[in-house]
Amino acid sequence: MESTLGLLALSPPGWGGTLLVGLWASIQIAVGAFGLGLLIGLGGAYGKIYGGPVLRDCLGVYTTVVRALPELILILLLYFGLTDMVNQLMLALGYGRIQISGVLAGIIVLGVVQGAYATEILRGAILAVPPGQIEAARAMGMPAGKIARRITIPTMLGLALPGLSNLWLIATKDTALLAIVGFNELTLATRQAAGTTKAFFTFFIAAGVIYLAISLLSTWGFARVEAWARRGDPPRVSGAR
Amino acid sequence: MMRALMQPHRIVMLAVAIGLVLWIILGGNWSWLPKYAPMIGQGIWRTVWLLVLSILIGFALAVPLGLAQASGPRYLALPARAFCTVIRGTPLLLQIWLLYYGLGSLFPGIPWIRESDLWPILRQAWPYALLALSLSYAGYEGEVMRGAFASVPRGQIEAARAMGMPRRKIFSRVSLPLALQSVLPTLGGEAVLQLKATPLVATITVIEIYAVASRVRQDTLITYEPLFLVAAIYLVLAGLIVLAFRRMEGRQPRRTA
C-alpha cells in the first residue's frame, strides 16, 4: 500500500505528475475535438437539410465513409496525410517544413471524425423541430440566422443532448487512440509509467479510475444541461406515446 | 435506383470517385503486394475469427448481464451494472493493455500456471486480445440487453406464467426470443463497431489485418497504399456484416397485428 501511494505520488519519484500531464493533454484534445465536431456537425446538419443536391451528396459521402472506417485507420490516414499536405504546401510556398503540434493534429483528426457523428445527431434533432415553429418565424420575417439562433437550436437542443453526451464520452475515450501515433496523452503516459516501474495493475487501474470519473462526471453534467435545455418542454405524460 | 444515379451531379461524383480509386491503384506503389499477400490473407482470417469469437463469447456474457440488470435481485443487478459502467467508461485500448501487460506480468510468477498445459497458449498475445474484446462487447451489449429484457411486454410473461410454464421455459421461449427480436438491428450496428475496434489488438502484437499494414509501413516506408488497402478490406467486411444481419432480420416473423 505504501509503495503504491509512493508510485502514484505527484513529485518525480512517483509518476502521478506524469499521469496528470497526460490527463491534461487528453482533456484539451477531447474538448477541442468535441467543439470542432460540433461546429462541423452543425454546418453539416444544416447542409444536409437545406443544402443543394451536390452539397447533400458530398456530406452523405463524408458521414458514411467516416462512420464505416475504424477510427484508428482514419487517425493514421489524416495524421500522416495532414502533415504531408501542410508540409508540401509550406515547401511550395517557399517555407521550410514545420512540425504540427500533437495537440493540434489530435484535435483536427478527432474533430473530423466527431463531425460525422455530430452531423447525423444534429440532423435528426433539427428534423424533429415542429415545422410550424420555423414557418411561423419565417412568416414573422425573421432572417435565417436568427431563426437558427432563436428557434431551431434552442428547440432541438434537448433532443440532441443525449446523442451529444454519448459523442462526448466517445471523444474522451478516442483520445486514447492517439497513444498509437505516439502522442503523449493519459493512456500512453500510463503505459510508460507502468513499463518503467513494472507496476502494471497500479497504473492501468489508476488511469481507468480517472477515465471512469470523467465519464461519470460528464454523464451527470449532461443530464443537468439536458434538464435545463428541456425546461420549456411541456410535461411528458407518462404512458402516452 | 438507376434513375437516382443518373442525375448529372451524381455522374460527376461517381466519375470523381472512380478516378480517385484508379489513381490510387495505378499511381500508387504496389510492388510490396505480392510479397505480403500471404500475410494479408492471414491477417484477414485473424481479424475475422477474433471478431466472430469475441461477439459470440461477449454475447453469451451479455445475456446474463442484461437479465441480471433488468429483472435480477439486487446482489446480481448491482455488480452487473458496475461491470457495464466500468467497461463503457474506460477506453478499450486501456483495457487491452491492462489485461495483456497486467495479467501477462502476473502469470509467469504463479508456478501452477506455468506448469499447466495452458501455459504455451497463455504466453501468446491472442488470448488476452480475445478476452479484452469479449469483455468489452459484453459490457456494451449487456446494457443493450438490459433495455431489451426490460421492454418485453409484461402481458407476454404473465400469460406464460398463467399457462404454468416454469421460469426457465419462460426465459427460453418468451423473454429471450422477444428481446432478441427487438434488439437485432442494434446488434448489427454494434457488430460493425466491434469490427472497428479489432485493430486495437495490433498494439499487443496480434498480427491481424491492420498490423500487416503497419508492418508494411515499417519495412518499406510506404504509408498510404497499405492503409488504403486495409481501409477497403474493412469497408468490405462492414458491408458483409450489414448484409448478414439484414438477412437475419428478414427471416424473423413479421408481426401482423
XYZ file of C-alpha atoms in Angstrom, chain A:
241
model
C 0.000 0.000 0.000
C 2.827 2.401 0.956
C 4.687 1.634 -2.241
C 1.539 2.027 -4.330
C 0.968 5.500 -2.941
C 4.645 6.240 -3.486
C 4.358 5.213 -7.144
C 1.358 7.485 -7.634
C 2.939 10.454 -5.802
C 2.945 13.699 -7.736
C 6.631 14.538 -7.365
C 9.248 12.806 -9.592
C 9.988 9.531 -7.809
C 6.242 8.918 -8.179
C 4.503 9.003 -11.546
C 1.320 10.862 -10.549
C 2.581 14.088 -12.130
C 3.241 12.343 -15.456
C -0.280 10.940 -15.426
C -1.765 14.379 -14.705
C 0.182 15.942 -17.592
C -1.199 13.196 -19.827
C -4.685 13.778 -18.445
C -4.433 17.498 -19.223
C -3.429 16.716 -22.813
C -6.314 14.230 -23.111
C -8.834 16.765 -21.829
C -7.538 19.510 -24.146
C -7.868 17.210 -27.155
C -11.269 15.864 -26.126
C -12.695 19.370 -25.582
C -11.151 20.712 -28.775
C -12.230 17.752 -30.886
C -15.755 17.811 -29.448
C -16.031 21.551 -30.131
C -14.702 21.207 -33.675
C -17.002 18.232 -34.191
C -19.983 20.323 -33.053
C -19.103 23.107 -35.498
C -18.689 20.656 -38.384
C -21.823 18.831 -37.270
C -23.951 21.986 -37.127
C -22.774 23.062 -40.572
C -23.169 19.530 -41.891
C -26.658 19.126 -40.451
C -27.863 22.424 -41.946
C -26.165 21.491 -45.228
C -27.847 18.098 -45.303
C -31.295 19.579 -44.645
C -31.277 22.890 -46.534
C -28.324 22.434 -48.927
C -28.486 21.731 -52.648
C -28.246 18.207 -54.055
C -24.476 18.371 -54.607
C -23.720 19.545 -51.079
C -26.086 16.943 -49.645
C -24.435 14.092 -51.547
C -20.946 15.260 -50.597
C -21.933 15.382 -46.922
C -23.518 11.940 -47.307
C -20.201 10.564 -48.589
C -18.320 12.216 -45.695
C -20.558 10.838 -42.943
C -20.789 7.359 -44.478
C -17.072 6.915 -45.087
C -16.015 8.253 -41.691
C -18.519 6.090 -39.843
C -17.645 2.936 -41.783
C -13.866 3.020 -41.243
C -12.088 2.194 -37.977
C -11.115 5.360 -36.110
C -7.556 4.115 -35.860
C -7.145 3.995 -39.648
C -8.784 7.395 -40.102
C -6.480 8.838 -37.474
C -3.399 7.418 -39.203
C -4.557 8.499 -42.687
C -5.475 12.007 -41.537
C -2.443 12.324 -39.275
C 0.089 11.407 -41.977
C -1.931 12.942 -44.785
C -2.468 16.236 -42.997
C 1.179 16.657 -42.018
C 2.276 15.764 -45.567
C -0.170 18.179 -47.171
C 0.728 21.076 -44.886
C 4.411 20.458 -45.447
C 4.062 20.256 -49.231
C 2.078 23.477 -49.149
C 4.742 25.118 -46.998
C 7.520 23.897 -49.331
C 5.592 25.073 -52.387
C 5.213 28.490 -50.808
C 8.913 28.572 -50.109
C 8.867 27.997 -46.370
C 10.605 25.208 -44.515
C 8.981 22.075 -43.133
C 7.023 22.526 -39.949
C 6.098 20.073 -37.253
C 2.387 20.202 -36.459
C 1.946 20.071 -32.711
C 0.473 16.859 -31.388
C -2.424 18.594 -29.667
C -3.477 20.482 -32.804
C -3.206 17.404 -35.026
C -5.159 15.349 -32.492
C -7.915 17.965 -32.275
C -8.269 18.246 -36.052
C -8.177 14.492 -36.665
C -10.641 13.544 -33.914
C -12.748 16.617 -34.738
C -13.231 15.437 -38.327
C -14.290 12.007 -37.018
C -16.627 13.529 -34.415
C -18.079 15.886 -37.017
C -19.509 12.977 -38.994
C -21.355 11.579 -35.989
C -22.439 15.060 -34.828
C -23.868 15.778 -38.289
C -26.202 12.805 -38.020
C -27.217 13.549 -34.413
C -27.934 17.236 -35.070
C -29.709 16.488 -38.353
C -32.098 14.161 -36.560
C -32.703 16.748 -33.825
C -33.302 19.616 -36.278
C -35.761 17.495 -38.251
C -37.681 16.856 -35.025
C -38.329 20.588 -34.511
C -42.007 21.163 -35.385
C -42.035 22.756 -38.861
C -44.835 25.087 -37.801
C -42.430 26.889 -35.463
C -39.974 27.569 -38.271
C -42.744 28.569 -40.677
C -44.154 30.941 -38.085
C -40.721 32.519 -37.588
C -40.363 32.881 -41.350
C -43.808 34.438 -41.573
C -42.726 36.993 -38.981
C -39.884 37.937 -41.329
C -37.010 36.564 -39.220
C -33.771 36.151 -41.176
C -32.384 32.574 -41.405
C -29.578 33.162 -38.890
C -31.991 34.482 -36.311
C -34.367 31.558 -36.863
C -31.486 29.184 -36.187
C -30.383 31.078 -33.084
C -33.781 31.793 -31.562
C -35.981 28.891 -32.695
C -34.255 25.840 -34.176
C -31.218 25.458 -31.938
C -32.970 26.075 -28.572
C -35.790 23.703 -29.522
C -33.592 20.908 -30.813
C -31.020 21.144 -28.009
C -32.987 18.946 -25.622
C -33.413 16.310 -28.311
C -29.780 16.407 -29.388
C -28.186 16.336 -25.929
C -28.441 12.583 -25.215
C -26.677 11.846 -28.504
C -24.139 14.604 -27.916
C -23.480 13.259 -24.429
C -22.627 9.873 -25.946
C -20.447 11.603 -28.504
C -18.517 13.442 -25.800
C -17.891 10.140 -23.987
C -16.613 8.690 -27.271
C -14.374 11.750 -27.674
C -12.783 11.254 -24.255
C -12.177 7.573 -24.949
C -10.947 8.119 -28.516
C -8.159 10.356 -27.251
C -6.568 7.095 -26.098
C -6.148 6.132 -29.767
C -3.663 8.975 -30.197
C -1.337 6.928 -27.983
C -0.762 4.768 -31.056
C 0.608 7.658 -33.121
C 2.924 8.370 -30.207
C 1.090 11.309 -28.721
C 1.696 11.586 -25.001
C -1.825 11.579 -23.559
C -3.107 9.757 -20.485
C -3.032 6.204 -21.852
C 0.493 6.456 -23.265
C 1.752 8.195 -20.110
C 0.215 5.332 -18.141
C 1.957 2.733 -20.254
C 5.291 4.482 -19.841
C 4.845 4.658 -16.082
C 3.725 1.035 -15.921
C 6.503 -0.185 -18.205
C 9.209 1.613 -16.236
C 8.052 0.566 -12.778
C 6.576 -2.844 -13.729
C 3.559 -1.944 -11.556
C 1.127 -2.632 -14.400
C -2.052 -3.081 -12.388
C -1.467 0.006 -10.246
C -1.114 2.394 -13.140
C -3.641 0.926 -15.554
C -6.263 0.786 -12.822
C -5.397 4.344 -11.741
C -5.865 5.553 -15.314
C -9.084 3.542 -15.577
C -10.406 5.266 -12.455
C -9.556 8.658 -13.972
C -11.371 7.859 -17.232
C -14.307 6.459 -15.286
C -14.505 9.585 -13.117
C -14.539 11.765 -16.257
C -17.300 9.674 -17.791
C -19.468 9.593 -14.640
C -19.000 13.339 -14.054
C -19.879 14.197 -17.635
C -22.914 11.898 -17.658
C -24.156 13.766 -14.594
C -23.296 17.139 -16.125
C -25.031 16.378 -19.413
C -28.133 15.217 -17.543
C -28.194 18.609 -15.775
C -27.753 20.502 -19.040
C -30.477 18.418 -20.667
C -32.864 19.194 -17.823
C -32.038 22.881 -18.369
C -32.487 22.649 -22.136
C -35.846 20.931 -21.730
C -37.121 23.428 -19.158
C -39.627 24.849 -21.662
C -40.918 21.475 -22.863
C -44.473 20.535 -21.974
C -44.519 18.000 -19.121
C -44.381 14.487 -20.514
C -47.487 12.468 -19.773
C -46.453 9.035 -18.629
C -47.928 6.181 -20.585
C -48.753 8.277 -23.648
C -46.567 7.570 -26.631
